[in-house]
Short mmCIF file of C-alpha atoms in Angstrom, two decimals:
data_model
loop_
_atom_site.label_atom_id
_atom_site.label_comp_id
_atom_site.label_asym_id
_atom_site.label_seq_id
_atom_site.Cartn_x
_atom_site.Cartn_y
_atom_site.Cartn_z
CA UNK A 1 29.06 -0.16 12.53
CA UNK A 2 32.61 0.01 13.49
CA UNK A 3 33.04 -2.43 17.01
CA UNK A 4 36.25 -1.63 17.82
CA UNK A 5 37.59 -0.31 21.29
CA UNK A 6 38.73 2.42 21.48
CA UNK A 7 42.09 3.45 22.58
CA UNK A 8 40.60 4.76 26.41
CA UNK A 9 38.58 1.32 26.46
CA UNK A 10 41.32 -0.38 25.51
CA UNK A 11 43.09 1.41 28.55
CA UNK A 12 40.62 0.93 30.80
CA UNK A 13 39.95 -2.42 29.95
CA UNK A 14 43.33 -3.31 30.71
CA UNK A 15 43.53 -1.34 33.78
CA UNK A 16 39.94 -3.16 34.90
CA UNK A 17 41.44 -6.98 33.91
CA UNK A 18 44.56 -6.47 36.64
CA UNK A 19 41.90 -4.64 39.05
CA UNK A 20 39.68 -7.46 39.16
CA UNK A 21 42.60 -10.04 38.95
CA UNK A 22 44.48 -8.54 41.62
CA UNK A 23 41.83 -7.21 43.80
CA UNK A 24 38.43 -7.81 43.90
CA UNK A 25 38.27 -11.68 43.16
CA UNK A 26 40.49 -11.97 46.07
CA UNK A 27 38.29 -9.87 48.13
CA UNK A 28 35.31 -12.05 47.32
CA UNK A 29 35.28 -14.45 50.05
CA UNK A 30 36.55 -11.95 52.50
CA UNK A 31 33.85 -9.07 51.47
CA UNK A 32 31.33 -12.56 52.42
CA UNK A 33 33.18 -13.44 55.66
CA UNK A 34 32.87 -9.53 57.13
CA UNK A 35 28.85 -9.45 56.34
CA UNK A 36 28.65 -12.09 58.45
CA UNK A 37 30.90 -10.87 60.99
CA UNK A 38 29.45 -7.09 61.07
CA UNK A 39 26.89 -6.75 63.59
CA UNK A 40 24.76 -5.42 60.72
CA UNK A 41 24.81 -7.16 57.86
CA UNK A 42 23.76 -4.49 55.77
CA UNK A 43 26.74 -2.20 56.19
CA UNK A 44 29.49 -1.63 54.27
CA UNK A 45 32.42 -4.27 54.82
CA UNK A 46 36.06 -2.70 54.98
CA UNK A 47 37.07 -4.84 52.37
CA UNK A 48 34.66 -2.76 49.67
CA UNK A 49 36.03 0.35 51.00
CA UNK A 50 39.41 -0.64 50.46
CA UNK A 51 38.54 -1.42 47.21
CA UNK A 52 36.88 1.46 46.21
CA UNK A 53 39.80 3.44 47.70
CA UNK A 54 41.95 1.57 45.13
CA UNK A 55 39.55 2.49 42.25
CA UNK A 56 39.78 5.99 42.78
CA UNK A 57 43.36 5.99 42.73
CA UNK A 58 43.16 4.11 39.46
CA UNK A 59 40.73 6.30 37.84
CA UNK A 60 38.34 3.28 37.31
CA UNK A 61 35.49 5.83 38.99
CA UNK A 62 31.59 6.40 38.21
CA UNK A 63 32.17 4.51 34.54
CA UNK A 64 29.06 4.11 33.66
CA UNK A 65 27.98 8.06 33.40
CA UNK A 66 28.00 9.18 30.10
CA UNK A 67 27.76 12.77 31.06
CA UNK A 68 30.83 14.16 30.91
CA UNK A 69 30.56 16.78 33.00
CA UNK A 70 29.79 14.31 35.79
CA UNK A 71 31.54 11.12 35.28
CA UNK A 72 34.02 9.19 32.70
CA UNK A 73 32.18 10.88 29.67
CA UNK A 74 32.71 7.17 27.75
CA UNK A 75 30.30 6.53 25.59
CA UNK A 76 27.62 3.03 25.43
CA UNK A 77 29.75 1.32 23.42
CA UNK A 78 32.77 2.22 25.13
CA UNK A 79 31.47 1.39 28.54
CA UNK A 80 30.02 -2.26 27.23
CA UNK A 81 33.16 -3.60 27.54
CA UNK A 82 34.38 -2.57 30.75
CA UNK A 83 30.93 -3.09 32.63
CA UNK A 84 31.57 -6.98 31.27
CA UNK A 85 34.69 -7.19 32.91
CA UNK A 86 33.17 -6.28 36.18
CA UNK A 87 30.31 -8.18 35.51
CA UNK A 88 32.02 -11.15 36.43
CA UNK A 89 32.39 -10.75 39.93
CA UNK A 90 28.88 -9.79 42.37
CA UNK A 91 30.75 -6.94 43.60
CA UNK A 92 32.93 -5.64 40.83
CA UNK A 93 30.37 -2.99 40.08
CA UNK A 94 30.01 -1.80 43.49
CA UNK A 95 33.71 -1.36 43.83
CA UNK A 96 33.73 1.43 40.44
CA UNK A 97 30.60 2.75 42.51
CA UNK A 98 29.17 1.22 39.01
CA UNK A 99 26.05 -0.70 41.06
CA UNK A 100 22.55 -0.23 41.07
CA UNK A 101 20.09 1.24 42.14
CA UNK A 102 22.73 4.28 42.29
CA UNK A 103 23.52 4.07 38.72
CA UNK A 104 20.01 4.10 37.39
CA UNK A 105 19.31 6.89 40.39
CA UNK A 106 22.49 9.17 39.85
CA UNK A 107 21.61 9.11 35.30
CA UNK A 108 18.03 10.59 35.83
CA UNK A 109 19.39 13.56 38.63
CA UNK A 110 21.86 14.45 36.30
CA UNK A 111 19.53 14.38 33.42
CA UNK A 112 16.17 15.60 35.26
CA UNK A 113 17.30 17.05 38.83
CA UNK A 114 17.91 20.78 39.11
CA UNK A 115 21.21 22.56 40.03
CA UNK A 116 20.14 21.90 43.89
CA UNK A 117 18.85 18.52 43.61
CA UNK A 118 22.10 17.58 42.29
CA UNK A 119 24.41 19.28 44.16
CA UNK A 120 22.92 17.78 47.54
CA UNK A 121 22.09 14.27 46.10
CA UNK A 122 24.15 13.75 42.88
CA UNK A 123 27.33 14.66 43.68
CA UNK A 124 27.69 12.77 47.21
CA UNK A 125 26.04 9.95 45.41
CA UNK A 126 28.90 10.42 42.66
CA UNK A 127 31.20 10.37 45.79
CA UNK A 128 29.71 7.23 46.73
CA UNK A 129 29.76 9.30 50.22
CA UNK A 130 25.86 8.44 50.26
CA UNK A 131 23.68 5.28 48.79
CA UNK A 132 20.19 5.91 47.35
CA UNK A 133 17.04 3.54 46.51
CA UNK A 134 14.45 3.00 44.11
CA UNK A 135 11.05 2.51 45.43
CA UNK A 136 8.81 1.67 42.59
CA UNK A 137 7.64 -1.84 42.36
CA UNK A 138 4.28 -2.67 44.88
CA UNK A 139 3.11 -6.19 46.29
CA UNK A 140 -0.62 -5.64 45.51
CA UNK A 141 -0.16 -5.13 41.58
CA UNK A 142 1.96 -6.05 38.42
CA UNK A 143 3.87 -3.24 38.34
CA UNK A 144 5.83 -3.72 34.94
CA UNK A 145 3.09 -1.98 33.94
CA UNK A 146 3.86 1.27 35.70
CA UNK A 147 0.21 2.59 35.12
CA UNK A 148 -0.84 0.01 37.45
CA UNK A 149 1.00 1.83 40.41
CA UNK A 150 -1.23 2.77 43.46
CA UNK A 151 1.02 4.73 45.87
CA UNK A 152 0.28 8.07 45.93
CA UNK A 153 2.01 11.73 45.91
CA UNK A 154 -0.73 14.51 46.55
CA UNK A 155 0.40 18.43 46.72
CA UNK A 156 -0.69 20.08 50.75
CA UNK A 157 0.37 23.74 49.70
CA UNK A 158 4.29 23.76 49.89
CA UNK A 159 4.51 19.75 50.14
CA UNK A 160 3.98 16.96 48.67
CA UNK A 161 2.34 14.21 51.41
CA UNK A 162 3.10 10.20 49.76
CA UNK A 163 1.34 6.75 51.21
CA UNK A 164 1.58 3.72 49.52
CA UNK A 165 3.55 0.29 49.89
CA UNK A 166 6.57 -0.83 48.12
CA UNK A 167 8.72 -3.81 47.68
CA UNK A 168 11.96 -4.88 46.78
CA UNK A 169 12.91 -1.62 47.15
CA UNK A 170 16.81 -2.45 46.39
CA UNK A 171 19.26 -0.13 48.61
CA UNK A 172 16.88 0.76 51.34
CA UNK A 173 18.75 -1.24 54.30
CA UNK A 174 22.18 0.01 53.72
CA UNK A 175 22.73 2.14 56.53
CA UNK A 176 24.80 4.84 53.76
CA UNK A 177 21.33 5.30 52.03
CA UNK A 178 19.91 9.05 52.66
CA UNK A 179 18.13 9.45 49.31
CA UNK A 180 14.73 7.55 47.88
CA UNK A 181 13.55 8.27 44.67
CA UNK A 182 9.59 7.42 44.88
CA UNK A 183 7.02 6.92 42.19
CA UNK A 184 3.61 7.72 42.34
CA UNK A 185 0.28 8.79 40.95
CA UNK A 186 0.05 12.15 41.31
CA UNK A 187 -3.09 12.85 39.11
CA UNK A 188 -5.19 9.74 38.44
CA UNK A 189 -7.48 11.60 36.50
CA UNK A 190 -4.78 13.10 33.66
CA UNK A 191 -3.98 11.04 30.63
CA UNK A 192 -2.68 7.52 31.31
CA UNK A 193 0.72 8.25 30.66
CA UNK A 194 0.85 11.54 32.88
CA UNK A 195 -0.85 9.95 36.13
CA UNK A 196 2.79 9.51 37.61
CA UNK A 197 5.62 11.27 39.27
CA UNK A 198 8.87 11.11 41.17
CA UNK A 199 9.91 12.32 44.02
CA UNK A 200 12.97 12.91 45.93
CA UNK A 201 12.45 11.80 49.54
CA UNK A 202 15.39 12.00 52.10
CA UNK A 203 15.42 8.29 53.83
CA UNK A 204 14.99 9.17 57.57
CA UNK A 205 11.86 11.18 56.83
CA UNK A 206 9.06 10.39 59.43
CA UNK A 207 6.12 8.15 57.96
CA UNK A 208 8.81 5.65 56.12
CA UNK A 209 8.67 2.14 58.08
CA UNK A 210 11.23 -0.52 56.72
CA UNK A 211 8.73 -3.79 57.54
CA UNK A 212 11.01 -6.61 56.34
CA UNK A 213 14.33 -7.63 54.03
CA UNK A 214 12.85 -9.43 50.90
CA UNK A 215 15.57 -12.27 50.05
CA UNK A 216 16.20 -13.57 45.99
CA UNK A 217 16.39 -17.33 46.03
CA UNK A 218 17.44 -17.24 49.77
CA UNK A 219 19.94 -14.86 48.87
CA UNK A 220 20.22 -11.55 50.50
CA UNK A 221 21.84 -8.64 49.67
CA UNK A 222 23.76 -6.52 51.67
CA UNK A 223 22.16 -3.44 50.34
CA UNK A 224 18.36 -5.09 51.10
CA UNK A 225 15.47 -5.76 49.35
CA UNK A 226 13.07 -3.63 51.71
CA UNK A 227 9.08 -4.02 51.51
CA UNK A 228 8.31 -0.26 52.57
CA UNK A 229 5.33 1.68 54.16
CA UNK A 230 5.09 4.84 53.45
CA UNK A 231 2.60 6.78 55.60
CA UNK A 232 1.81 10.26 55.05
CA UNK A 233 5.46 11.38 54.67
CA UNK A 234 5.90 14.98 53.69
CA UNK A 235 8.73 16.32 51.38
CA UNK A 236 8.84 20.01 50.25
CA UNK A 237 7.59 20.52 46.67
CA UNK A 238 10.82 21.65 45.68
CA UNK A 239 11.73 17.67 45.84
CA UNK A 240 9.77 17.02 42.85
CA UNK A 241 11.52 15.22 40.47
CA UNK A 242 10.85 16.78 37.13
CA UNK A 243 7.47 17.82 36.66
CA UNK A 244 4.12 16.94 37.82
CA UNK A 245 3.36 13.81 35.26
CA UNK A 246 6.68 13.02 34.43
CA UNK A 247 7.48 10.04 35.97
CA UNK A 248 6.27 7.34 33.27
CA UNK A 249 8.61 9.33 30.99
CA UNK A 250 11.73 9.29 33.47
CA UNK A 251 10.92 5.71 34.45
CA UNK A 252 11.63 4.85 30.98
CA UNK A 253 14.43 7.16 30.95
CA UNK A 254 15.88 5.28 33.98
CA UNK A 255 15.16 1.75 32.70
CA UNK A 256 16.76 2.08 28.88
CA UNK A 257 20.39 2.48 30.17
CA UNK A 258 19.68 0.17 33.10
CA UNK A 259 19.12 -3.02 31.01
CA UNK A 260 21.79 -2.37 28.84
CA UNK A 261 24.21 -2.13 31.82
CA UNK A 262 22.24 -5.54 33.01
CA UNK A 263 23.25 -6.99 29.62
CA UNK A 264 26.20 -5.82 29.71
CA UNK A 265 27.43 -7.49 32.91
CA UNK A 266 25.21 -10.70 32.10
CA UNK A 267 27.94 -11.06 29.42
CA UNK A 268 30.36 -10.99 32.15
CA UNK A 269 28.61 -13.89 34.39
CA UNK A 270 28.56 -15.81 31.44
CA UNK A 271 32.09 -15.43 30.76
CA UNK A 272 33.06 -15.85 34.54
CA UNK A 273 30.39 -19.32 34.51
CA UNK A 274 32.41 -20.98 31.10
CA UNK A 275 35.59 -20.42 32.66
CA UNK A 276 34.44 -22.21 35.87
CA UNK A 277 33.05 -24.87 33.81
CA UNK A 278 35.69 -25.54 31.45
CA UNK A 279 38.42 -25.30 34.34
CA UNK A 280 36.25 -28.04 36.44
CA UNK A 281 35.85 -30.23 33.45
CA UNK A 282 39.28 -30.81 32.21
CA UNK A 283 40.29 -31.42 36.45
CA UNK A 284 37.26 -33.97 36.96
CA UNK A 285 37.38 -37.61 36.07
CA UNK A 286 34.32 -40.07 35.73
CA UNK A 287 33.59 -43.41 33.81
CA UNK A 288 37.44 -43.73 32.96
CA UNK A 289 38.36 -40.17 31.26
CA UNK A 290 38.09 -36.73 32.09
CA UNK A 291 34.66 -34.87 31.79
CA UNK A 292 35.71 -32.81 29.32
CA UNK A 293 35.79 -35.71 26.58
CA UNK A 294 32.27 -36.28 27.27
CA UNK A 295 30.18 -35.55 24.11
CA UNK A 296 27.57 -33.66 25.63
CA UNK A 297 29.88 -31.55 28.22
CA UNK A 298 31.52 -30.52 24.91
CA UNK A 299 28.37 -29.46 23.57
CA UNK A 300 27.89 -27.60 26.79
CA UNK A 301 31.00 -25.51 26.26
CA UNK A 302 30.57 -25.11 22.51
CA UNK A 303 26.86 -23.31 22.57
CA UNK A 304 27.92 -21.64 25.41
CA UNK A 305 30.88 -19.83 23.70
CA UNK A 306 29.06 -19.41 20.49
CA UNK A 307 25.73 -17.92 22.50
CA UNK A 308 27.72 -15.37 24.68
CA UNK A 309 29.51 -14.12 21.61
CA UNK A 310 26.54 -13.74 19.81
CA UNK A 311 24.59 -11.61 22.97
CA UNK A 312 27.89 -9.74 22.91
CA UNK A 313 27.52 -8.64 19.23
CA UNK A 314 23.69 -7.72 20.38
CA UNK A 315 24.40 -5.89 22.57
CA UNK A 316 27.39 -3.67 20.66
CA UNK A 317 25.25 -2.96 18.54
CA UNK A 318 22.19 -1.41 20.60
CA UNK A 319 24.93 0.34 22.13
CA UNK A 320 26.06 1.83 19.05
CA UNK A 321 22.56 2.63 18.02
CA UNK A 322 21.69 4.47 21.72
CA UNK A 323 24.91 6.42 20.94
CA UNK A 324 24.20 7.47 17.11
CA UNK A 325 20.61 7.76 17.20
CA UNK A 326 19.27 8.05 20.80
CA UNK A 327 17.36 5.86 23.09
CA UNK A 328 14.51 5.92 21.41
CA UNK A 329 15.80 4.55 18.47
CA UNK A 330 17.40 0.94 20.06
CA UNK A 331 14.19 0.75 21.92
CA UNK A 332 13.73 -2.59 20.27
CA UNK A 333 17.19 -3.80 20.24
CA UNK A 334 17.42 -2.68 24.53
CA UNK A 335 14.33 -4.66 24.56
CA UNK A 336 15.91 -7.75 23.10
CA UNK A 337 19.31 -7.79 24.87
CA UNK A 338 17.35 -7.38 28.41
CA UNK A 339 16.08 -11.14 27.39
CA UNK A 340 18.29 -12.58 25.43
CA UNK A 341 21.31 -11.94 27.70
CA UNK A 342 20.23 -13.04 30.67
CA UNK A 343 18.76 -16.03 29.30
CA UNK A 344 21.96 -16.85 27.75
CA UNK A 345 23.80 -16.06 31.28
CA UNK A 346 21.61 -18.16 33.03
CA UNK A 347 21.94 -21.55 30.96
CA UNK A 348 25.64 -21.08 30.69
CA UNK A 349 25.65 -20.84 34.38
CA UNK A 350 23.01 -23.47 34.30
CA UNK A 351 25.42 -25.88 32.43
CA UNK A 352 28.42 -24.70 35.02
CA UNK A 353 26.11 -25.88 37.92
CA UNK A 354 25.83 -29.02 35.96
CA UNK A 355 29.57 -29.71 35.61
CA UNK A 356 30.38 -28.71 39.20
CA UNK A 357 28.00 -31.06 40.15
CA UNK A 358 27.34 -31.30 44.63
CA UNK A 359 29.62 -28.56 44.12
CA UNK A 360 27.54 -26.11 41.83
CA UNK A 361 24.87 -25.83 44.05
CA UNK A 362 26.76 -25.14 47.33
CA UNK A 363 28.19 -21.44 47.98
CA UNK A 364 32.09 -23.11 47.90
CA UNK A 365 31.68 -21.23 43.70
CA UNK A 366 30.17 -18.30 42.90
CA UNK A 367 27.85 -20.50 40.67
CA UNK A 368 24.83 -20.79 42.71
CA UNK A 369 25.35 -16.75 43.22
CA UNK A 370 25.23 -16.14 39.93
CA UNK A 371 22.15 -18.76 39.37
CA UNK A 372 19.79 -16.65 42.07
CA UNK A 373 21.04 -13.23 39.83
CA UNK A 374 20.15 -14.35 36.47
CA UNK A 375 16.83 -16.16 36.90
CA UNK A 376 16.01 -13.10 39.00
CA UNK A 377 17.11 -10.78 36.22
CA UNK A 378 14.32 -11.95 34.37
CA UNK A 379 11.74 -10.50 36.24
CA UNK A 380 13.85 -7.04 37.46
CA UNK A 381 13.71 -4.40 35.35
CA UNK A 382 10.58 -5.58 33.26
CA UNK A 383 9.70 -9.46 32.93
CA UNK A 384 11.07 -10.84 29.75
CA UNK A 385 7.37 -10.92 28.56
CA UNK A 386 7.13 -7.23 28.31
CA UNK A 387 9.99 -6.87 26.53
CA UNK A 388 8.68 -9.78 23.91
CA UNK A 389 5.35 -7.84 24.05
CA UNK A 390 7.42 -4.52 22.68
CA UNK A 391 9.75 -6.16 20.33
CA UNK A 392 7.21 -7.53 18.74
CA UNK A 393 4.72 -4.87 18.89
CA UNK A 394 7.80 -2.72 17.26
CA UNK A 395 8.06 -5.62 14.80
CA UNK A 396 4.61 -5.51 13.53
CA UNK A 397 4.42 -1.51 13.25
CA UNK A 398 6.41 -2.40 10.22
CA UNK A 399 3.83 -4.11 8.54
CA UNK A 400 0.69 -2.56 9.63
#
């Protein structure tokens, strides 16, 4: 395994560093100052678009896709890297148009959609001319376990009619979003695994009632956490995501790349955390010396740099493995850096909090941002439990 950057990440990297330097932790407190401001809070501030503007002209664009043929064509391992950097900063991904849900929603059109459903929904999506959401996850049951899903996607001769409720259904409030990808059960009586599908569903279609803006931690978004109803809405069958049955299988399509971009950026929080922490240490006196001659702040900052490189090497190398031998493959590894990094990002930001003291819990640092993220990381995307549950389920196939 050979974890050297390349010559384009190097490049990039570079490019990103000054980007984020120059532009978008200055913009921080301003992109916070013009929610407020904006009679909706939920659209886009000026400050991202000016931001995004610059990215474009920099060529740090759509990153993440590893389809050439619709974005940067860089590979896991060379996007790990460069989705740290951004990582540090709540909105660095958004302003590469690097962000989810999008991300997660633009990789399975351009590996499932047709011609059509990409050329109306990928490519302004691509364009960030458009914003999408993910409407999976339902308040009645545990929905990590997507066969637990209730909502419900029957065929009426040329449609498709869907009912159900969903929550924390991330995206669904920004006034850009026109697409919603839905999951459903579209045959409860097929095998377990084939009970589910996705659906395209354009976000102004009649029957879809937006009933409140979930926060995280008190936190909210400016894209929105919506808990949806959807009631009877019709889409044409042609908006079928996929096949009939296929949604389990996308769903886990979707998800694989999506925690690795999670752990990815984790990396980045953590990074972003220990530089806040060591900074405020060595400027903050108490009991006579400075804080950072305390034993135990020292200990702080020394687990915390050996823990983040450590998740770092993790996850290189399920990155190299998802390149060289497929999804499928790192299954275990994905698993393991969904937990393990964003447990590590949350004690180093944990320990920041700590150091920063009145000041770590306020917003005057990103620190109590970044606390709300990673503790809610946890449960996004799979609990950590589940992903236990398959490393070690993975672990004991060995044996058996």
């Amino acid at each position: 395994m050979d974890f050297g950057y390349s010559a384009r990440t190097e490049r990039l990297l570079e490019q990103l560093r000054t980007f984020m330097e120059e532009h978008v932790y200055p913009a921080e407190a301003v992109y916070d100052e013009q929610i407020r401001s904006n009679d909706n809070p939920h659209e886009q501030p000026k400050v991202m678009l000016d931001l995004q503007t610059k990215a474009r002209e920099l060529g740090l664009w759509n990153l993440f896709m590893t389809h050439g043929e619709w974005g940067a064509g860089l590979t896991n391992l060379e996007y790990a890297p460069l989705a740290e950097m951004v990582g540090r900063s709540v909105i660095g991904n958004e302003a590469i148009n690097c962000s989810a849900p999008d991300t997660g929603n633009m990789e399975i059109l351009a590996m499932y959609g047709t011609p059509q459903q990409q050329s109306r929904w990928l490519a302004p999506l691509l364009d960030c001319t458009i914003r999408s959401a993910f409407a999976m996850t339902e308040p009645e049951v545990a929905s990590s376990d997507a066969t637990n899903i209730t909502s419900t996607i029957r065929r009426d001769g040329d449609e498709y009619v869907l009912n159900g409720r969903k929550w924390y259904t991330s995206g669904i409030l920004d006034p850009d979003c026109k697409l919603v990808i839905f999951m459903g059960k579209s045959d409860p009586d097929a095998p377990t695994y084939r009970q589910q599908s996705m659906i395209l569903v354009p976000a102004d279609a009649p029957g879809i009632e937006v009933l409140r803006d979930l926060p995280m931690f008190g936190y909210r978004d400016r894209l929105g956490h919506g808990e949806v109803q959807f009631t009877d809405v019709r889409v044409p069958a042609d908006h079928m995501l996929g096949a009939e049955g296929d949604g389990f299988a996308i769903a886990q399509g979707r998800l694989g790349p999506g925690r690795m971009h999670y752990a990815m950026r984790a990396i980045g929080m953590a990074e972003r955390a220990l530089e806040l922490m060591c900074r405020r240490v060595l400027q903050r006196t108490a009991f006579g010396g400075p804080l950072a001659d305390r034993g135990v702040v020292r200990e702080w900052i020394a687990r915390s740099r050996m823990e983040i490189d450590q998740i770092r090497l993790l996850v290189l190398q399920s990155s190299w493995l998802m390149d060289t031998r497929g999804n499928a493959a790192a299954r275990s590894e994905v698993a393991a850096i969904k937990v393990a990094a964003m447990e590590v990002a949350h004690r180093v930001v944990d320990h920041a909090v700590q150091a920063h003291g009145a000041a770590g819990v306020s917003d005057d640092t990103i620190l109590a941002r970044l606390y709300a993220i990673t503790r809610a990381l946890q449960i996004a995307d799979g609990p950590n439990e589940v992903h236990l549950r398959t490393i070690a389920r993975l672990e004991l196939k060995k044996y058996a």
